[in-house]
PDB file of C-alpha atoms in Angstrom:
ATOM      1  CA  MET A   1       6.320 -17.779  11.363  1.00  0.00           C
ATOM      2  CA  THR A   2       8.066 -15.791  14.103  1.00  0.00           C
ATOM      3  CA  VAL A   3       7.347 -12.177  14.889  1.00  0.00           C
ATOM      4  CA  ALA A   4      10.712 -11.170  13.426  1.00  0.00           C
ATOM      5  CA  ASP A   5       9.622 -12.314   9.986  1.00  0.00           C
ATOM      6  CA  VAL A   6       8.187  -8.966   8.903  1.00  0.00           C
ATOM      7  CA  HIS A   7      11.395  -8.636   6.914  1.00  0.00           C
ATOM      8  CA  LEU A   8      10.651 -11.914   5.152  1.00  0.00           C
ATOM      9  CA  LEU A   9       7.156 -10.638   4.318  1.00  0.00           C
ATOM     10  CA  ARG A  10       8.615  -7.458   2.824  1.00  0.00           C
ATOM     11  CA  ARG A  11      11.042  -9.519   0.789  1.00  0.00           C
ATOM     12  CA  ARG A  12       8.191 -11.711  -0.425  1.00  0.00           C
ATOM     13  CA  LEU A  13       6.110  -8.698  -1.468  1.00  0.00           C
ATOM     14  CA  ARG A  14       9.039  -7.135  -3.323  1.00  0.00           C
ATOM     15  CA  ALA A  15       9.641 -10.423  -5.138  1.00  0.00           C
ATOM     16  CA  ALA A  16       5.970 -10.545  -6.128  1.00  0.00           C
ATOM     17  CA  LEU A  17       6.318  -7.103  -7.726  1.00  0.00           C
ATOM     18  CA  THR A  18       8.791  -8.521 -10.250  1.00  0.00           C
ATOM     19  CA  ALA A  19       6.903 -11.755 -10.992  1.00  0.00           C
ATOM     20  CA  PRO A  20       5.298 -12.373 -14.405  1.00  0.00           C
ATOM     21  CA  GLU A  21       1.805 -12.050 -12.901  1.00  0.00           C
ATOM     22  CA  PRO A  22       0.755  -9.015 -10.854  1.00  0.00           C
ATOM     23  CA  ALA A  23       0.768  -9.087  -7.070  1.00  0.00           C
ATOM     24  CA  VAL A  24      -2.941  -8.804  -6.241  1.00  0.00           C
ATOM     25  CA  GLY A  25      -4.279  -7.433  -2.980  1.00  0.00           C
ATOM     26  CA  THR A  26      -7.408  -5.785  -1.632  1.00  0.00           C
ATOM     27  CA  PHE A  27      -8.289  -2.847   0.602  1.00  0.00           C
ATOM     28  CA  VAL A  28      -9.327  -3.627   4.175  1.00  0.00           C
ATOM     29  CA  LYS A  29     -11.774  -1.116   5.633  1.00  0.00           C
ATOM     30  CA  LEU A  30     -13.452  -3.249   8.310  1.00  0.00           C
ATOM     31  CA  ALA A  31     -11.923  -3.798  11.749  1.00  0.00           C
ATOM     32  CA  SER A  32     -12.497  -7.550  11.981  1.00  0.00           C
ATOM     33  CA  PRO A  33      -9.277  -9.631  11.921  1.00  0.00           C
ATOM     34  CA  ASP A  34     -11.273 -12.307  10.090  1.00  0.00           C
ATOM     35  CA  VAL A  35     -11.035 -10.127   6.985  1.00  0.00           C
ATOM     36  CA  VAL A  36      -7.256 -10.344   6.647  1.00  0.00           C
ATOM     37  CA  GLU A  37      -7.314 -14.055   7.462  1.00  0.00           C
ATOM     38  CA  LEU A  38      -9.943 -14.640   4.779  1.00  0.00           C
ATOM     39  CA  ALA A  39      -7.962 -12.525   2.298  1.00  0.00           C
ATOM     40  CA  GLY A  40      -4.884 -14.655   2.846  1.00  0.00           C
ATOM     41  CA  ALA A  41      -6.852 -17.882   2.567  1.00  0.00           C
ATOM     42  CA  ALA A  42      -8.450 -16.632  -0.661  1.00  0.00           C
ATOM     43  CA  GLY A  43      -5.017 -16.229  -2.234  1.00  0.00           C
ATOM     44  CA  PHE A  44      -4.401 -12.486  -2.092  1.00  0.00           C
ATOM     45  CA  ALA A  45      -0.690 -11.617  -2.045  1.00  0.00           C
ATOM     46  CA  PHE A  46      -1.180  -8.696   0.359  1.00  0.00           C
ATOM     47  CA  VAL A  47      -3.770  -6.447   1.957  1.00  0.00           C
ATOM     48  CA  VAL A  48      -3.876  -2.668   2.199  1.00  0.00           C
ATOM     49  CA  VAL A  49      -5.252  -1.534   5.555  1.00  0.00           C
ATOM     50  CA  ASP A  50      -7.041   1.713   4.768  1.00  0.00           C
ATOM     51  CA  LEU A  51      -6.594   4.639   7.147  1.00  0.00           C
ATOM     52  CA  GLU A  52      -7.814   7.126   4.535  1.00  0.00           C
ATOM     53  CA  HIS A  53     -11.269   6.038   3.371  1.00  0.00           C
ATOM     54  CA  SER A  54     -12.638   4.032   6.291  1.00  0.00           C
ATOM     55  CA  ALA A  55     -13.753   4.327   9.904  1.00  0.00           C
ATOM     56  CA  LEU A  56     -10.671   2.434  11.107  1.00  0.00           C
ATOM     57  CA  THR A  57      -8.748   3.933  14.018  1.00  0.00           C
ATOM     58  CA  GLU A  58      -5.007   3.679  14.424  1.00  0.00           C
ATOM     59  CA  GLN A  59      -5.567   0.931  17.011  1.00  0.00           C
ATOM     60  CA  ASN A  60      -7.762  -0.955  14.531  1.00  0.00           C
ATOM     61  CA  ALA A  61      -4.993  -0.669  11.943  1.00  0.00           C
ATOM     62  CA  VAL A  62      -2.374  -1.938  14.385  1.00  0.00           C
ATOM     63  CA  ASP A  63      -4.583  -4.912  15.278  1.00  0.00           C
ATOM     64  CA  LEU A  64      -5.177  -5.744  11.609  1.00  0.00           C
ATOM     65  CA  VAL A  65      -1.479  -5.446  10.800  1.00  0.00           C
ATOM     66  CA  ARG A  66      -0.586  -7.737  13.710  1.00  0.00           C
ATOM     67  CA  HIS A  67      -3.132 -10.344  12.638  1.00  0.00           C
ATOM     68  CA  ALA A  68      -2.036 -10.222   9.007  1.00  0.00           C
ATOM     69  CA  HIS A  69       1.552 -10.607  10.163  1.00  0.00           C
ATOM     70  CA  ALA A  70       0.610 -13.607  12.304  1.00  0.00           C
ATOM     71  CA  CYS A  71      -1.127 -15.127   9.261  1.00  0.00           C
ATOM     72  CA  GLY A  72       1.976 -14.632   7.115  1.00  0.00           C
ATOM     73  CA  LEU A  73       0.264 -12.041   4.905  1.00  0.00           C
ATOM     74  CA  PRO A  74       2.046  -8.750   4.063  1.00  0.00           C
ATOM     75  CA  ALA A  75      -0.012  -5.759   5.211  1.00  0.00           C
ATOM     76  CA  VAL A  76       0.560  -2.335   3.682  1.00  0.00           C
ATOM     77  CA  VAL A  77      -1.143   0.588   5.438  1.00  0.00           C
ATOM     78  CA  ARG A  78      -2.600   3.472   3.435  1.00  0.00           C
ATOM     79  CA  VAL A  79      -2.214   6.825   5.179  1.00  0.00           C
ATOM     80  CA  PRO A  80      -3.496  10.254   4.076  1.00  0.00           C
ATOM     81  CA  GLU A  81      -0.319  12.048   5.178  1.00  0.00           C
ATOM     82  CA  VAL A  82       3.099  11.379   6.642  1.00  0.00           C
ATOM     83  CA  ASP A  83       2.758  11.435  10.417  1.00  0.00           C
ATOM     84  CA  ALA A  84       6.138  10.083  11.509  1.00  0.00           C
ATOM     85  CA  ALA A  85       4.937   8.857  14.893  1.00  0.00           C
ATOM     86  CA  VAL A  86       1.936   7.012  13.442  1.00  0.00           C
ATOM     87  CA  VAL A  87       4.039   5.517  10.661  1.00  0.00           C
ATOM     88  CA  ASN A  88       6.608   4.308  13.172  1.00  0.00           C
ATOM     89  CA  ARG A  89       3.981   2.613  15.338  1.00  0.00           C
ATOM     90  CA  LEU A  90       2.496   0.856  12.314  1.00  0.00           C
ATOM     91  CA  LEU A  91       5.914  -0.401  11.238  1.00  0.00           C
ATOM     92  CA  GLU A  92       6.729  -1.534  14.769  1.00  0.00           C
ATOM     93  CA  ALA A  93       3.472  -3.522  14.752  1.00  0.00           C
ATOM     94  CA  GLY A  94       4.662  -5.413  11.682  1.00  0.00           C
ATOM     95  CA  ALA A  95       3.455  -3.446   8.648  1.00  0.00           C
ATOM     96  CA  ALA A  96       5.190  -4.540   5.471  1.00  0.00           C
ATOM     97  CA  GLY A  97       4.871  -1.090   3.949  1.00  0.00           C
ATOM     98  CA  ILE A  98       3.216   2.313   3.835  1.00  0.00           C
ATOM     99  CA  GLN A  99       1.028   3.645   1.018  1.00  0.00           C
ATOM    100  CA  LEU A 100       0.765   7.457   0.855  1.00  0.00           C
ATOM    101  CA  SER A 101      -2.260   9.096  -0.763  1.00  0.00           C
ATOM    102  CA  MET A 102      -2.293  12.218  -2.940  1.00  0.00           C
ATOM    103  CA  LEU A 103       1.452  12.362  -3.571  1.00  0.00           C
ATOM    104  CA  THR A 104       2.251  15.510  -5.546  1.00  0.00           C
ATOM    105  CA  ARG A 105       5.616  16.843  -4.308  1.00  0.00           C
ATOM    106  CA  VAL A 106       9.113  15.384  -4.123  1.00  0.00           C
ATOM    107  CA  ALA A 107       9.334  16.720  -0.565  1.00  0.00           C
ATOM    108  CA  GLU A 108       6.400  14.477   0.410  1.00  0.00           C
ATOM    109  CA  ALA A 109       8.116  11.401  -0.998  1.00  0.00           C
ATOM    110  CA  GLU A 110      11.296  12.356   0.841  1.00  0.00           C
ATOM    111  CA  ALA A 111       9.315  12.768   4.073  1.00  0.00           C
ATOM    112  CA  LEU A 112       7.904   9.262   3.620  1.00  0.00           C
ATOM    113  CA  VAL A 113      11.392   7.842   3.185  1.00  0.00           C
ATOM    114  CA  ALA A 114      12.653   9.752   6.235  1.00  0.00           C
ATOM    115  CA  ALA A 115       9.805   8.423   8.398  1.00  0.00           C
ATOM    116  CA  THR A 116      10.432   4.798   7.399  1.00  0.00           C
ATOM    117  CA  ARG A 117      14.241   4.597   7.447  1.00  0.00           C
ATOM    118  CA  PHE A 118      16.653   4.719  10.333  1.00  0.00           C
ATOM    119  CA  ALA A 119      19.668   7.039  10.236  1.00  0.00           C
ATOM    120  CA  PRO A 120      21.660   7.751   8.188  1.00  0.00           C
ATOM    121  CA  ALA A 121      19.064   7.018   5.463  1.00  0.00           C
ATOM    122  CA  GLY A 122      16.188   8.629   7.379  1.00  0.00           C
ATOM    123  CA  ARG A 123      14.947  10.025  10.666  1.00  0.00           C
ATOM    124  CA  ARG A 124      12.868   7.144  12.055  1.00  0.00           C
ATOM    125  CA  SER A 125      13.115   6.800  15.833  1.00  0.00           C
ATOM    126  CA  VAL A 126      14.619   3.513  17.056  1.00  0.00           C
ATOM    127  CA  SER A 127      13.111   1.179  19.641  1.00  0.00           C
ATOM    128  CA  LEU A 128      13.461  -2.551  20.198  1.00  0.00           C
ATOM    129  CA  ALA A 129      10.353  -2.838  22.395  1.00  0.00           C
ATOM    130  CA  ASN A 130       8.073  -3.835  19.556  1.00  0.00           C
ATOM    131  CA  ARG A 131       6.880  -6.758  17.479  1.00  0.00           C
ATOM    132  CA  ALA A 132       9.150  -6.108  14.491  1.00  0.00           C
ATOM    133  CA  ALA A 133      12.238  -6.261  16.748  1.00  0.00           C
ATOM    134  CA  ARG A 134      10.935  -9.338  18.586  1.00  0.00           C
ATOM    135  CA  PHE A 135      10.324  -7.217  21.696  1.00  0.00           C
ATOM    136  CA  GLY A 136      14.019  -6.757  22.346  1.00  0.00           C
ATOM    137  CA  ALA A 137      15.134 -10.310  21.623  1.00  0.00           C
ATOM    138  CA  LEU A 138      16.651  -9.101  18.339  1.00  0.00           C
ATOM    139  CA  PRO A 139      19.906  -7.231  19.036  1.00  0.00           C
ATOM    140  CA  LEU A 140      20.061  -3.626  17.889  1.00  0.00           C
ATOM    141  CA  ALA A 141      22.739  -4.260  15.250  1.00  0.00           C
ATOM    142  CA  ALA A 142      20.780  -7.205  13.833  1.00  0.00           C
ATOM    143  CA  PHE A 143      17.538  -5.222  13.759  1.00  0.00           C
ATOM    144  CA  LEU A 144      19.144  -2.262  11.998  1.00  0.00           C
ATOM    145  CA  ARG A 145      20.755  -4.612   9.476  1.00  0.00           C
ATOM    146  CA  ALA A 146      17.426  -6.340   8.792  1.00  0.00           C
ATOM    147  CA  GLU A 147      15.693  -2.973   8.319  1.00  0.00           C
ATOM    148  CA  ARG A 148      18.462  -1.822   5.984  1.00  0.00           C
ATOM    149  CA  ASP A 149      18.335  -4.997   3.902  1.00  0.00           C
ATOM    150  CA  ASP A 150      14.516  -5.301   3.805  1.00  0.00           C
ATOM    151  CA  PRO A 151      13.066  -1.835   4.462  1.00  0.00           C
ATOM    152  CA  PRO A 152       9.339  -1.059   4.382  1.00  0.00           C
ATOM    153  CA  VAL A 153       7.760  -1.156   0.932  1.00  0.00           C
ATOM    154  CA  LEU A 154       6.837   2.407  -0.067  1.00  0.00           C
ATOM    155  CA  VAL A 155       3.843   3.093  -2.313  1.00  0.00           C
ATOM    156  CA  GLY A 156       2.914   6.540  -3.595  1.00  0.00           C
ATOM    157  CA  GLN A 157      -0.509   7.337  -5.044  1.00  0.00           C
ATOM    158  CA  ILE A 158      -0.601   9.646  -8.058  1.00  0.00           C
ATOM    159  CA  GLU A 159      -4.113  11.099  -8.134  1.00  0.00           C
ATOM    160  CA  THR A 160      -3.793  14.510  -9.759  1.00  0.00           C
ATOM    161  CA  ALA A 161      -2.698  15.732 -13.160  1.00  0.00           C
ATOM    162  CA  ARG A 162      -0.439  18.388 -11.649  1.00  0.00           C
ATOM    163  CA  THR A 163       2.588  17.131  -9.747  1.00  0.00           C
ATOM    164  CA  ASP A 164       6.317  17.624  -9.553  1.00  0.00           C
ATOM    165  CA  PRO A 165       8.074  15.877 -12.462  1.00  0.00           C
ATOM    166  CA  LEU A 166       6.879  12.301 -12.102  1.00  0.00           C
ATOM    167  CA  PRO A 167      10.197  10.448 -12.489  1.00  0.00           C
ATOM    168  CA  ASP A 168      11.719  12.603  -9.715  1.00  0.00           C
ATOM    169  CA  LEU A 169       8.614  12.175  -7.556  1.00  0.00           C
ATOM    170  CA  LEU A 170       8.594   8.389  -7.928  1.00  0.00           C
ATOM    171  CA  ALA A 171      12.321   7.688  -7.668  1.00  0.00           C
ATOM    172  CA  PRO A 172      12.426   7.178  -3.850  1.00  0.00           C
ATOM    173  CA  LEU A 173       9.531   4.692  -3.915  1.00  0.00           C
ATOM    174  CA  ASP A 174       8.999   1.006  -4.595  1.00  0.00           C
ATOM    175  CA  VAL A 175       5.575   1.331  -6.214  1.00  0.00           C
ATOM    176  CA  CYS A 176       3.739   4.014  -8.165  1.00  0.00           C
ATOM    177  CA  PHE A 177      -0.013   3.578  -7.633  1.00  0.00           C
ATOM    178  CA  VAL A 178      -2.303   5.499  -9.971  1.00  0.00           C
ATOM    179  CA  GLY A 179      -5.477   6.584  -8.195  1.00  0.00           C
ATOM    180  CA  SER A 180      -7.715   6.532 -11.254  1.00  0.00           C
ATOM    181  CA  THR A 181     -10.906   7.653  -9.466  1.00  0.00           C
ATOM    182  CA  ASP A 182      -9.384  10.818  -8.010  1.00  0.00           C
ATOM    183  CA  LEU A 183      -7.419  11.363 -11.200  1.00  0.00           C
ATOM    184  CA  ALA A 184     -10.650  11.226 -13.224  1.00  0.00           C
ATOM    185  CA  VAL A 185     -12.245  13.788 -10.898  1.00  0.00           C
ATOM    186  CA  ASP A 186      -9.163  16.014 -11.152  1.00  0.00           C
ATOM    187  CA  LEU A 187      -9.454  15.848 -14.931  1.00  0.00           C
ATOM    188  CA  GLY A 188     -13.086  16.947 -14.735  1.00  0.00           C
ATOM    189  CA  LEU A 189     -14.644  13.493 -15.089  1.00  0.00           C
ATOM    190  CA  PRO A 190     -14.057  13.369 -18.865  1.00  0.00           C
ATOM    191  CA  THR A 191     -16.766  11.614 -20.827  1.00  0.00           C
ATOM    192  CA  ASN A 192     -14.099  10.365 -23.212  1.00  0.00           C
ATOM    193  CA  PRO A 193     -12.329   7.422 -21.522  1.00  0.00           C
ATOM    194  CA  ALA A 194      -9.292   8.090 -23.715  1.00  0.00           C
ATOM    195  CA  VAL A 195      -8.496  11.230 -21.690  1.00  0.00           C
ATOM    196  CA  LEU A 196      -8.191   9.290 -18.447  1.00  0.00           C
ATOM    197  CA  ARG A 197      -6.422   6.421 -20.186  1.00  0.00           C
ATOM    198  CA  ALA A 198      -3.797   8.815 -21.574  1.00  0.00           C
ATOM    199  CA  ALA A 199      -3.194  10.230 -18.087  1.00  0.00           C
ATOM    200  CA  VAL A 200      -2.792   6.729 -16.655  1.00  0.00           C
ATOM    201  CA  ASP A 201      -0.396   5.851 -19.468  1.00  0.00           C
ATOM    202  CA  ARG A 202       1.740   8.885 -18.607  1.00  0.00           C
ATOM    203  CA  VAL A 203       1.976   7.709 -15.002  1.00  0.00           C
ATOM    204  CA  ARG A 204       2.876   4.189 -16.115  1.00  0.00           C
ATOM    205  CA  GLU A 205       5.599   5.504 -18.420  1.00  0.00           C
ATOM    206  CA  ALA A 206       7.013   7.652 -15.605  1.00  0.00           C
ATOM    207  CA  ALA A 207       7.113   4.612 -13.324  1.00  0.00           C
ATOM    208  CA  HIS A 208       9.122   2.799 -15.986  1.00  0.00           C
ATOM    209  CA  VAL A 209      11.551   5.709 -16.268  1.00  0.00           C
ATOM    210  CA  ALA A 210      11.911   5.826 -12.467  1.00  0.00           C
ATOM    211  CA  ALA A 211      12.416   2.028 -12.376  1.00  0.00           C
ATOM    212  CA  VAL A 212       9.641   1.442  -9.853  1.00  0.00           C
ATOM    213  CA  ALA A 213       6.713  -0.970  -9.951  1.00  0.00           C
ATOM    214  CA  PHE A 214       3.431   0.275 -11.386  1.00  0.00           C
ATOM    215  CA  GLY A 215      -0.017  -0.368  -9.974  1.00  0.00           C
ATOM    216  CA  GLY A 216      -3.498   0.838  -9.228  1.00  0.00           C
ATOM    217  CA  TRP A 217      -7.006  -0.078  -8.157  1.00  0.00           C
ATOM    218  CA  ALA A 218      -9.759  -1.866 -10.031  1.00  0.00           C
ATOM    219  CA  PRO A 219     -13.245  -2.681  -8.720  1.00  0.00           C
ATOM    220  CA  VAL A 220     -12.876  -6.240 -10.063  1.00  0.00           C
ATOM    221  CA  ARG A 221      -9.946  -8.052 -11.638  1.00  0.00           C
ATOM    222  CA  GLY A 222     -11.514  -7.997 -15.087  1.00  0.00           C
ATOM    223  CA  ALA A 223     -11.753  -4.199 -15.106  1.00  0.00           C
ATOM    224  CA  ALA A 224      -7.995  -3.665 -14.828  1.00  0.00           C
ATOM    225  CA  ALA A 225      -7.283  -3.532 -18.558  1.00  0.00           C
ATOM    226  CA  ASP A 226      -9.968  -0.919 -19.223  1.00  0.00           C
ATOM    227  CA  LEU A 227      -8.379   1.276 -16.538  1.00  0.00           C
ATOM    228  CA  GLY A 228      -4.937   1.057 -18.144  1.00  0.00           C
ATOM    229  CA  LEU A 229      -3.690  -1.452 -15.574  1.00  0.00           C
ATOM    230  CA  SER A 230      -3.033  -4.450 -17.814  1.00  0.00           C
ATOM    231  CA  ALA A 231       0.698  -4.036 -17.095  1.00  0.00           C
ATOM    232  CA  ALA A 232       0.234  -3.540 -13.349  1.00  0.00           C
ATOM    233  CA  ASP A 233       2.758  -5.117 -11.012  1.00  0.00           C
ATOM    234  CA  TYR A 234       0.743  -4.165  -7.890  1.00  0.00           C
ATOM    235  CA  LEU A 235      -3.010  -4.469  -8.344  1.00  0.00           C
ATOM    236  CA  VAL A 236      -5.497  -3.699  -5.583  1.00  0.00           C
ATOM    237  CA  VAL A 237      -8.898  -5.206  -6.339  1.00  0.00           C
ATOM    238  CA  GLY A 238     -11.988  -3.885  -4.597  1.00  0.00           C
ATOM    239  CA  SER A 239     -12.268  -3.840  -0.829  1.00  0.00           C
ATOM    240  CA  ASP A 240     -13.770  -5.976   1.899  1.00  0.00           C
ATOM    241  CA  LEU A 241     -16.620  -3.483   2.305  1.00  0.00           C
ATOM    242  CA  GLN A 242     -17.311  -3.370  -1.437  1.00  0.00           C
ATOM    243  CA  MET A 243     -17.327  -7.167  -1.709  1.00  0.00           C
ATOM    244  CA  LEU A 244     -19.617  -7.487   1.308  1.00  0.00           C
ATOM    245  CA  ALA A 245     -22.038  -4.903  -0.107  1.00  0.00           C
ATOM    246  CA  THR A 246     -22.086  -6.657  -3.491  1.00  0.00           C
ATOM    247  CA  ALA A 247     -22.715 -10.038  -1.887  1.00  0.00           C
ATOM    248  CA  LEU A 248     -25.479  -8.672   0.353  1.00  0.00           C
ATOM    249  CA  ARG A 249     -27.249  -7.033  -2.598  1.00  0.00           C
ATOM    250  CA  ALA A 250     -27.010 -10.265  -4.557  1.00  0.00           C
ATOM    251  CA  ALA A 251     -28.383 -12.285  -1.624  1.00  0.00           C
ATOM    252  CA  ALA A 252     -31.277  -9.848  -1.321  1.00  0.00           C
ATOM    253  CA  GLY A 253     -31.927  -9.988  -5.060  1.00  0.00           C
ATOM    254  CA  LYS A 254     -31.037  -6.295  -5.423  1.00  0.00           C
ATOM    255  CA  GLU A 255     -27.762  -6.600  -7.343  1.00  0.00           C
ATOM    256  CA  HIS A 256     -29.005  -4.413 -10.220  1.00  0.00           C
ATOM    257  CA  GLN A 257     -30.402  -1.636  -8.043  1.00  0.00           C
TER     258      GLN A 257
END
C-alpha cells in the first residue's frame, strides 16, 4: 500500500458502512503502534484514535494514524472540538476521518465540514508536503480531485437530549454516533432502561431521515442490542485500555472484583 492510499482506505470504510454486517472498530487510547497493528490483525474494520478520553498527545495521534495507514487500516480520530489546524495535521498524516464529540449545533457540524474540505466546499488549508499527498509527488490537481472524490469520513457524536433538530444536525455527516453513556447521564441516569432506549431510537430514526449511517459504542459486541445498536452500521467495541484491564484482572483472578 502506498502512502497515497488514504483515499482508498476512506472508500473502503464508506463501503463497510453500507454492508449487511456492521463495520466494527475499537477505541485506541494507548500510544503504542502495536495496538493498531494488533487491531487490524484481529479483524477490526477501523480504529478510532481517541484524543478526548485518553492521555494521547497530538503527536501520539499522528504516529498512530501513520502506523494504521501503513498497516492498511482506516484510522478515525476522535476530537473534543473542531480545531482546524489540528484536524488538518491529522488528515495530512493519513487519517481516514474525524469523529467530533458532543455535537449539539448545526454550526458545529458545518465547522467540521469546513475544516475537512478544501475550497469551495470548505476552508481547509492546502499543502502537498504531507503523507496524504505523497509528500509532493501527487500533483495539486490530482490531490484535490482525490480529496473531492474520497473526502474524510465525518462522524458526529450525539450525547445530549437537547440539540438542534437532529436531521439538520446530521445531514452534513457520514455517520451519526450515539454516545449512550453521556446520553444516559444527560437524562439523569434513568433506572428504567426504556428511557435511554427511547432516546437512542430517536437518534437512530433521525439518522435514517438524514440518510447517514448510524452507530455507537458497546463495551462488548454482545451488548450492542441492549443499547439499541442492533441496527448499527458503525459499531465501536470497547477500547484497547478496557480490553487490557479486563485481561489483566482475569489473569490475576480478579475479574469479578
